[in-house]
CSV table of C-alpha atoms and ligand atoms in Angstrom, one decimal:
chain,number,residue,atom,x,y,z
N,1,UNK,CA,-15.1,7.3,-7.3
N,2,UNK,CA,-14.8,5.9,-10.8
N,3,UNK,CA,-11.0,6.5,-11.0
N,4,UNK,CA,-11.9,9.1,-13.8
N,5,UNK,CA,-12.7,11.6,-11.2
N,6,UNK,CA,-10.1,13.9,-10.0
N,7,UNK,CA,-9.4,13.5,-5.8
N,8,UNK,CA,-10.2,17.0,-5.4
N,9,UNK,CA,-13.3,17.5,-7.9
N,10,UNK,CA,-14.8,15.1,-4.8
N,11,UNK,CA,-13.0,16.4,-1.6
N,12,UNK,CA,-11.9,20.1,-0.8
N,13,UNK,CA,-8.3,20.8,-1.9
N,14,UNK,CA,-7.3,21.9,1.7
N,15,UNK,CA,-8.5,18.6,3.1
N,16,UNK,CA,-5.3,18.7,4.5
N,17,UNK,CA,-3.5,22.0,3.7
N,18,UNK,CA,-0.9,22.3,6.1
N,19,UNK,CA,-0.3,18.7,7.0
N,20,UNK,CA,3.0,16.8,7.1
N,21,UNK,CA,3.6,13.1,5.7
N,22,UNK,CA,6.0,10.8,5.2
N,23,UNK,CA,5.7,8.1,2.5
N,24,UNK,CA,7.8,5.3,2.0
N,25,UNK,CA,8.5,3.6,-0.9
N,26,UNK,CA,6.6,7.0,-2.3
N,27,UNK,CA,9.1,7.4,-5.7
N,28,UNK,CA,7.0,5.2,-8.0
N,29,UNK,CA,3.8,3.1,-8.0
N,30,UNK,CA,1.0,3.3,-5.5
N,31,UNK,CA,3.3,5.1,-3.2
N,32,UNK,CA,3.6,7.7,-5.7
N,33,UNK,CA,0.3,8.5,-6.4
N,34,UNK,CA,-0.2,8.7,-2.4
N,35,UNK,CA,2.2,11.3,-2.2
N,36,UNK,CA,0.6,12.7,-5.0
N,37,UNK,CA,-3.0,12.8,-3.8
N,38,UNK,CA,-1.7,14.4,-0.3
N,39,UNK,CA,0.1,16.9,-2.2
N,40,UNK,CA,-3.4,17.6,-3.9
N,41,UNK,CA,-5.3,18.0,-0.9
N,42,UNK,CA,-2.2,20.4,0.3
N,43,UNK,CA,-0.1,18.2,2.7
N,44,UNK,CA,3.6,18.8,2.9
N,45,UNK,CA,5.4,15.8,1.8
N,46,UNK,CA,8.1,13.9,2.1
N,47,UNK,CA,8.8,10.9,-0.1
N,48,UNK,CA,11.4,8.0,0.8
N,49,UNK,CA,13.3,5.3,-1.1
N,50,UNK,CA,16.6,3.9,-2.2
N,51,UNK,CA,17.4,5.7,-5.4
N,52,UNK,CA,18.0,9.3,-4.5
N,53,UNK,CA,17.4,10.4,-8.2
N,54,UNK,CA,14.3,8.4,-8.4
N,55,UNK,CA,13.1,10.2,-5.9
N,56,UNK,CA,14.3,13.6,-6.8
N,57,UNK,CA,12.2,13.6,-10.4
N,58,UNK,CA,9.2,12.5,-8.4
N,59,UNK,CA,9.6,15.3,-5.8
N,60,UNK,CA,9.9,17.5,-8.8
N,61,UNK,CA,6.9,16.7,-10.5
N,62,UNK,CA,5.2,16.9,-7.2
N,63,UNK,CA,6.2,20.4,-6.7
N,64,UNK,CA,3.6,21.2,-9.1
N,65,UNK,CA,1.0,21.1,-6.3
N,66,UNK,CA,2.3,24.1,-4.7
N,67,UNK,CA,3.0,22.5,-1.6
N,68,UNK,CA,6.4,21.6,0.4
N,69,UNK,CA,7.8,18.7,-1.1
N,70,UNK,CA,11.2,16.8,0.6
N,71,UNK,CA,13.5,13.7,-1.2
N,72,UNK,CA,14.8,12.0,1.6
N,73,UNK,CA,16.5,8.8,0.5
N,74,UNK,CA,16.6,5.8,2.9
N,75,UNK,CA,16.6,2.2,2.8
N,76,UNK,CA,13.5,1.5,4.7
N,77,UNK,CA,15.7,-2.0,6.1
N,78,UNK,CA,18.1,0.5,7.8
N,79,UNK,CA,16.4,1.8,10.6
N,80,UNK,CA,19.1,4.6,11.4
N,81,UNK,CA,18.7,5.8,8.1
N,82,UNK,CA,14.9,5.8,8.2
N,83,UNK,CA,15.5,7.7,11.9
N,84,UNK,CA,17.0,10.4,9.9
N,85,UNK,CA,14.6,10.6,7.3
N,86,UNK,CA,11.7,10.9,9.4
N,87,UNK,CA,13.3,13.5,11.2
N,88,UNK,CA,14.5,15.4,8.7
N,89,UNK,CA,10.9,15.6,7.1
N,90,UNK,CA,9.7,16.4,10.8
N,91,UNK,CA,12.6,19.7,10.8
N,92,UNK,CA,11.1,20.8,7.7
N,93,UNK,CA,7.6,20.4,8.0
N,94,UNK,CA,7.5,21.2,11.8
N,95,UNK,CA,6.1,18.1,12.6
N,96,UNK,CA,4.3,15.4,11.2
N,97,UNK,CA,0.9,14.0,11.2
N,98,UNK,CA,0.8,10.6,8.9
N,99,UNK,CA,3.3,8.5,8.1
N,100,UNK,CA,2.4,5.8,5.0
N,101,UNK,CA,4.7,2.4,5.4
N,102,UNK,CA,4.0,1.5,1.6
N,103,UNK,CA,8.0,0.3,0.7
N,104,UNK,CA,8.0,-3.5,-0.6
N,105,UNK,CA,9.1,-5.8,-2.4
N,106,UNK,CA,8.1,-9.1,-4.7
N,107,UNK,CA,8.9,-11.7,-6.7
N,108,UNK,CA,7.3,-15.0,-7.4
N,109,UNK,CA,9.3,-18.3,-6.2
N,110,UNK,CA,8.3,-21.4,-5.2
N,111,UNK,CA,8.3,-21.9,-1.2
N,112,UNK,CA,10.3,-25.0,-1.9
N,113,UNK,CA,13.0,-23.3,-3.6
N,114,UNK,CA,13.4,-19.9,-2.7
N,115,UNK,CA,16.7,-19.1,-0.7
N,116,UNK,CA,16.5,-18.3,2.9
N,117,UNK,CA,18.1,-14.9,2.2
N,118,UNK,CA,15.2,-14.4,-1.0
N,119,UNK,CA,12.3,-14.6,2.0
N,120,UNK,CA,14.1,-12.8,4.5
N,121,UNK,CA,14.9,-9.9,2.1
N,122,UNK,CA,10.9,-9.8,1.5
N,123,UNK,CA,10.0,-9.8,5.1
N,124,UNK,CA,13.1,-7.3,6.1
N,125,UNK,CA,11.7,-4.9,3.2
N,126,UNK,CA,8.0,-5.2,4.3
N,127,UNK,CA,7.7,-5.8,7.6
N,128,UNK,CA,10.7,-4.7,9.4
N,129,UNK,CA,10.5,-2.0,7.1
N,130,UNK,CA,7.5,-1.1,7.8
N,131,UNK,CA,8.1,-2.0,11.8
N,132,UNK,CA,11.2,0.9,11.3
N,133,UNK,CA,9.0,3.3,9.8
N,134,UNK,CA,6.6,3.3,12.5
N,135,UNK,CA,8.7,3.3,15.0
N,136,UNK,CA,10.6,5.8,13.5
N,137,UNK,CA,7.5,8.4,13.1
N,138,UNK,CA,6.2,7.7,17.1
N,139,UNK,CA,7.1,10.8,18.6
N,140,UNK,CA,6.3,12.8,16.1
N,141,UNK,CA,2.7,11.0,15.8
N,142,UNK,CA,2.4,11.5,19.6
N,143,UNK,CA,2.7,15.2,19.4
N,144,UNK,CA,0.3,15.7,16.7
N,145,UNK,CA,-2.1,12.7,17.5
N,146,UNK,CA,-1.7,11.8,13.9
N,147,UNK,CA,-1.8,7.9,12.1
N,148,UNK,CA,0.0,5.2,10.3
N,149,UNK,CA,-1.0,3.7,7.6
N,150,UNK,CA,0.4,0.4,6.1
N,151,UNK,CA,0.0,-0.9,2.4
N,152,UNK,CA,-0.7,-4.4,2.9
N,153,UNK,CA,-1.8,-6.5,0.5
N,154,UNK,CA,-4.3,-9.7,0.3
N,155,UNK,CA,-0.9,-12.2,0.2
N,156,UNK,CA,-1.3,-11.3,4.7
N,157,UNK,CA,-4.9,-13.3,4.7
N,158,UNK,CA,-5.1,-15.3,1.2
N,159,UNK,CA,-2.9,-18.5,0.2
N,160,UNK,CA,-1.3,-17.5,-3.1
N,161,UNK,CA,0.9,-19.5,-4.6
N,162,UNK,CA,4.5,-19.0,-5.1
N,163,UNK,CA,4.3,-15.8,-2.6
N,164,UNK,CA,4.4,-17.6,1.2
N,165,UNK,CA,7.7,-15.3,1.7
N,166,UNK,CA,5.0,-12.1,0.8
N,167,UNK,CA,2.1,-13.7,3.0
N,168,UNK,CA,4.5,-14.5,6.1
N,169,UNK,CA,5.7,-10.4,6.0
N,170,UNK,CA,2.4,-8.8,4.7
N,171,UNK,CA,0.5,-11.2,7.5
N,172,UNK,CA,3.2,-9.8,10.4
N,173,UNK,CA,1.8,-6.0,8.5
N,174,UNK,CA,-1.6,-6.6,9.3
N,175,UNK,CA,-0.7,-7.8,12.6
N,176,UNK,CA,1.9,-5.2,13.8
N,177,UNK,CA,-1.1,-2.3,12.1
N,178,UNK,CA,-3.8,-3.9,15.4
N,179,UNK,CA,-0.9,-4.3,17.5
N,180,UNK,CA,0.0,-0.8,17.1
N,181,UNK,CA,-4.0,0.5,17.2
N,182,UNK,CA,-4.4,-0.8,20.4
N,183,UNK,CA,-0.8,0.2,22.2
N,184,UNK,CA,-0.6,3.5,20.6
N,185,UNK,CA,-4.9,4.6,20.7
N,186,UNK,CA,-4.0,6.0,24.2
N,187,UNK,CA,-1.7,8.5,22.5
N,188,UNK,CA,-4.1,9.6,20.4
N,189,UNK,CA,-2.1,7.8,17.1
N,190,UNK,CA,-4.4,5.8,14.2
N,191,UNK,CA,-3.3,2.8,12.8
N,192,UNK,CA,-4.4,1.6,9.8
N,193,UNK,CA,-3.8,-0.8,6.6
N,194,UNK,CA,-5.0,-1.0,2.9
N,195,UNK,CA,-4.9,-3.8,0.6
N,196,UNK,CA,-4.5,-3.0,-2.6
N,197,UNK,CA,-6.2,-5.3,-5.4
N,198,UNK,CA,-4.3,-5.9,-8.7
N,199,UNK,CA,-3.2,-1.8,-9.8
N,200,UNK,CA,-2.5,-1.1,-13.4
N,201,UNK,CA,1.1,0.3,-14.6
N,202,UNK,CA,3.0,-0.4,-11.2
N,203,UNK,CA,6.3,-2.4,-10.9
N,204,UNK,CA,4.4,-5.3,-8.0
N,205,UNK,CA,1.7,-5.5,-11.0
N,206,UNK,CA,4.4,-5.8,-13.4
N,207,UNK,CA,5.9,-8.7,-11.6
N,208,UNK,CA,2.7,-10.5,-10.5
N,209,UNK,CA,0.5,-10.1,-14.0
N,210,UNK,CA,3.7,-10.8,-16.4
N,211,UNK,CA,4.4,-14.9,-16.3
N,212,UNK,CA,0.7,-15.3,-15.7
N,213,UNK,CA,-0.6,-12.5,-18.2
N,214,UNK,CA,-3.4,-9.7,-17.2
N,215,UNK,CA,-6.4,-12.1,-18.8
N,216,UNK,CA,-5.9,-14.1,-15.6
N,217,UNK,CA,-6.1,-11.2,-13.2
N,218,UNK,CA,-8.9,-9.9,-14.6
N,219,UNK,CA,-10.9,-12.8,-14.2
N,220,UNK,CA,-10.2,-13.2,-10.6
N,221,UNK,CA,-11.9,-9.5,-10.0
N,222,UNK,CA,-15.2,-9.0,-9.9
N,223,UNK,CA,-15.1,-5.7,-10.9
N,224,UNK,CA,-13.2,-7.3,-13.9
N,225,UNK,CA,-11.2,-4.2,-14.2
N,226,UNK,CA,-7.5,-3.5,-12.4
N,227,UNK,CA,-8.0,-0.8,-9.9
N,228,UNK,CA,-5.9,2.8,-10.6
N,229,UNK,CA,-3.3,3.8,-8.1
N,230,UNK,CA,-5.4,6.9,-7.6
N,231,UNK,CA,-8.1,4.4,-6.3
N,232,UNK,CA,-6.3,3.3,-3.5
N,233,UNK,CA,-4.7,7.2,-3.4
N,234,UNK,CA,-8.0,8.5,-2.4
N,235,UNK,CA,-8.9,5.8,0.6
N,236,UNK,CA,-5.4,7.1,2.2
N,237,UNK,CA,-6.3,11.0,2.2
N,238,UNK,CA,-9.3,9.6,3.6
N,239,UNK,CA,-8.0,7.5,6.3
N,240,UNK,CA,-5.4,9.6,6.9
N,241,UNK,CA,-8.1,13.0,7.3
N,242,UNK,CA,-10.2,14.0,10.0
N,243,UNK,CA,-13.4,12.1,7.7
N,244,UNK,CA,-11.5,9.2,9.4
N,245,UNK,CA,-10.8,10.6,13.0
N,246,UNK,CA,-12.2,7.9,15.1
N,247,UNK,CA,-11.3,4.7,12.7
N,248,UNK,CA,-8.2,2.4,14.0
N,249,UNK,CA,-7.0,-0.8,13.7
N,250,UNK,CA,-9.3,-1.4,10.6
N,251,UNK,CA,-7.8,-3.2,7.5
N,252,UNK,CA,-9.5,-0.6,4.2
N,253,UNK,CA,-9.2,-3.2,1.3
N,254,UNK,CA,-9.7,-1.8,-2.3
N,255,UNK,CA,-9.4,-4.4,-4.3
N,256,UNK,CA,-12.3,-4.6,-6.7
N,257,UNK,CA,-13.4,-7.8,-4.9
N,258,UNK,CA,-10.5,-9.9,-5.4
N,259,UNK,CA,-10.5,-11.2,-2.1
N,260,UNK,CA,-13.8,-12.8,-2.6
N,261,UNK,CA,-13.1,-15.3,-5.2
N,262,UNK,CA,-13.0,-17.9,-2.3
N,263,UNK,CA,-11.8,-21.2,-3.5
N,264,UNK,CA,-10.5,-19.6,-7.1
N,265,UNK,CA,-10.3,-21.8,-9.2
N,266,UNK,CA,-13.4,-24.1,-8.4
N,267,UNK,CA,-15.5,-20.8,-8.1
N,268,UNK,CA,-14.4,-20.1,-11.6
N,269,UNK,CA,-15.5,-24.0,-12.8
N,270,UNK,CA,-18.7,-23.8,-11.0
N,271,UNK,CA,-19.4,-20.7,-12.7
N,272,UNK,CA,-18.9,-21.4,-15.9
N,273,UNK,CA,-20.6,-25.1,-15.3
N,274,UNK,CA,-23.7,-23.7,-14.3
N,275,UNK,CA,-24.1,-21.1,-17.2
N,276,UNK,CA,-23.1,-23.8,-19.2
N,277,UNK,CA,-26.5,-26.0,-18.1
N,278,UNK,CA,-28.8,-23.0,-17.6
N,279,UNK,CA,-27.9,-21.9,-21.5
N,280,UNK,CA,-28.5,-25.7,-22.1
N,281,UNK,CA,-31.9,-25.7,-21.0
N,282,UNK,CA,-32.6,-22.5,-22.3
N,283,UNK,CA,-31.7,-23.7,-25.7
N,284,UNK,CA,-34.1,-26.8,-25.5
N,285,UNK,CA,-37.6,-25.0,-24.5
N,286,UNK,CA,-40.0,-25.4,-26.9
H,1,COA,N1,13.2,-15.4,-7.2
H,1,COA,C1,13.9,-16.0,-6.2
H,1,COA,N2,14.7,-15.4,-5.4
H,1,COA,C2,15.0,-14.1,-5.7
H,1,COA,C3,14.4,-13.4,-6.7
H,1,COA,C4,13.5,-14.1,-7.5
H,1,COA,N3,12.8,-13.5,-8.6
H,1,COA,N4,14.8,-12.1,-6.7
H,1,COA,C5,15.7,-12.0,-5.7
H,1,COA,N5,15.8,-13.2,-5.1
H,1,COA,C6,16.7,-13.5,-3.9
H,1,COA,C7,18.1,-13.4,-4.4
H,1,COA,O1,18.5,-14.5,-5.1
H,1,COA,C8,18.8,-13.1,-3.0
H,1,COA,O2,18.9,-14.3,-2.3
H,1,COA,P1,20.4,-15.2,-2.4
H,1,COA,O3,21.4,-14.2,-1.7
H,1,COA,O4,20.1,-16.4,-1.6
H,1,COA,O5,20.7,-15.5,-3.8
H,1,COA,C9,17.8,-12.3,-2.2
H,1,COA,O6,16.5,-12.5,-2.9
H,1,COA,C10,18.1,-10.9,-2.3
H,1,COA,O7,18.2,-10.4,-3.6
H,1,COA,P2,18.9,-9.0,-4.0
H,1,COA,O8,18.6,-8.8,-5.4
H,1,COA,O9,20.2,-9.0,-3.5
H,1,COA,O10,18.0,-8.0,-3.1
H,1,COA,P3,17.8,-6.5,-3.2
H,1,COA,O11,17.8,-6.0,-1.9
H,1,COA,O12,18.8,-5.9,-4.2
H,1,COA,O13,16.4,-6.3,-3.9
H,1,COA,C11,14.2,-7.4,-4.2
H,1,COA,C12,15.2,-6.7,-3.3
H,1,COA,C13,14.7,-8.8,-4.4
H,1,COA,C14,12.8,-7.4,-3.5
H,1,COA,C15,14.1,-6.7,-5.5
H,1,COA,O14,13.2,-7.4,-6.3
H,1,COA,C16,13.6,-5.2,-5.4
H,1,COA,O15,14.4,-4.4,-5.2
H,1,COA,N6,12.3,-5.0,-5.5
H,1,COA,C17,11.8,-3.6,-5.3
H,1,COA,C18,10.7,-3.4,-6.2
H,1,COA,C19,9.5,-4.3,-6.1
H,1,COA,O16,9.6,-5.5,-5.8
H,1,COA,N7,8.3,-3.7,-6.3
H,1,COA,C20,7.1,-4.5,-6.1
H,1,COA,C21,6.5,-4.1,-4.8
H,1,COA,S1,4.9,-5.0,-4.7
């Protein structure tokens, strides 16, 4: 898939007719387009966050699909709230098959100076949220044998400065996703992460890309292209689908390569230093 291509001019639009999810964080962003592409492929959905009239417009414009759409505002750090949520969506749908842990949040700061109560919040939002959101969906995943899926994010397995309170939660994501692929496989639940590269037009992009400028992302990927959030859309239908019915525990990352750029900086220099001498030597043949 290019990104050009729509989700259902390369899968059949009742992939999942019928289907219930839940997606947190699914008002905006990669979340949104998740929702989205599960709406496409005719999945019921339910979308959570904090601002109910954030999530209300989305819902809206998600209706367009045809298929049942449900706000249900939470605070993915209050797990009685999320409770509700979850079983709300569950009343509604009659049940529910995936559940999409996608909420976070970011910021850069030093690990020097960054307030005790700045890391927590990132590791309450991420990983207890996505802990709650689990936990929240088990029985209703037990009864339909259905999965989890967690947006990670490179930060769990890649040092990157100024984001240690991002790696120390997104690292506990990864962690928790195998933890809960090999407790929960014997009820018949899937457990699985994606880690998203750099995605155009998203607030966590927004964040990241602004002090440093795009340039420098795009440098790192070796795709040199951001990814769309319809790129990372389509990987959840699909490991969320029965295309995906006997993958677990397996971390999906769609990141155009970013991951690979090993020692960063040094790759870069050594790069550039040996097109330097080859176009040197070119130069000087006869
Ligand atoms: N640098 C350092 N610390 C920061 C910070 C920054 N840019 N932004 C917030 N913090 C600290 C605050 O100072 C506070 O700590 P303190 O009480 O010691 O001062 C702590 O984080 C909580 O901040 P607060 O604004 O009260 O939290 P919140 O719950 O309202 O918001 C955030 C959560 C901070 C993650 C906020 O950025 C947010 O809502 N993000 C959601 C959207 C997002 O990040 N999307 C990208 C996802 S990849």
């Amino acid at each position: 898939m290019t990104g050009a291509s729509r989700l259902t001019d390369l899968v059949s639009p009742t992939l999942l007719t019928g289907r219930a999810v839940f997606v947190t964080g699914g008002g905006s962003g990669i979340n949104y387009a998740i929702a989205d592409a599960f709406a496409s492929v005719g999945a019921n959905v339910a979308i959570c966050g904090r601002t109910p009239e954030k999530l209300d417009a989305a819902a809206e414009t998600l209706r367009r699909h045809g298929t049942r759409i449900l706000a249900a505002p939470a605070d993915v750090r209050d797990a009685e709230a999320l409770d509700a949520a979850v079983d709300l969506a569950a009343t509604e749908f009659g049940g529910l098959d995936t559940v999409v842990a996608g909420a976070a949040g970011n910021f850069y700061a030093p690990a020097e100076s960054i307030s005790p109560n700045g890391f927590r919040t990132v590791v309450d939002i991420d990983l207890l949220g996505s802990f709650h959101t689990a936990r929240a969906a088990f029985d209703h995943l037990k009864v339909s044998h259905g999965s989890i899926l967690f947006v990670s994010a490179g930060q769990a397995y890649l040092s990157f400065s100024h984001q240690a309170h991002v790696g120390a939660a997104k690292a506990g994501i990864e962690n928790l996703m195998a933890n809960l692929a090999l407790e929960w496989g014997r009820h018949g639940i899937r457990s699985n992460s994606i880690v998203p590269g750099p995605i155009e037009g998203t607030e966590g992009m927004k964040r990241l890309a602004e002090p440093v400028g795009t340039d420098a992302w795009t440098a790192a990927v070796p795709l040199g292209r951001f990814g769309r959030a319809e790129e990372i859309a389509a990987m959840a239908v699909v490991l969320s689908s029965p295309l995906a019915s006997y993958i677990t525990g397996a971390r999906v990352v769609v990141d155009g390569g970013l991951g690979l750029s090993g020692l960063g900086a040094l790759s870069r220099t050594i790069a550039e230093a040996v097109t330097a001498s080859r176009t040197e030597k070119e130069a000087s043949k006869p």
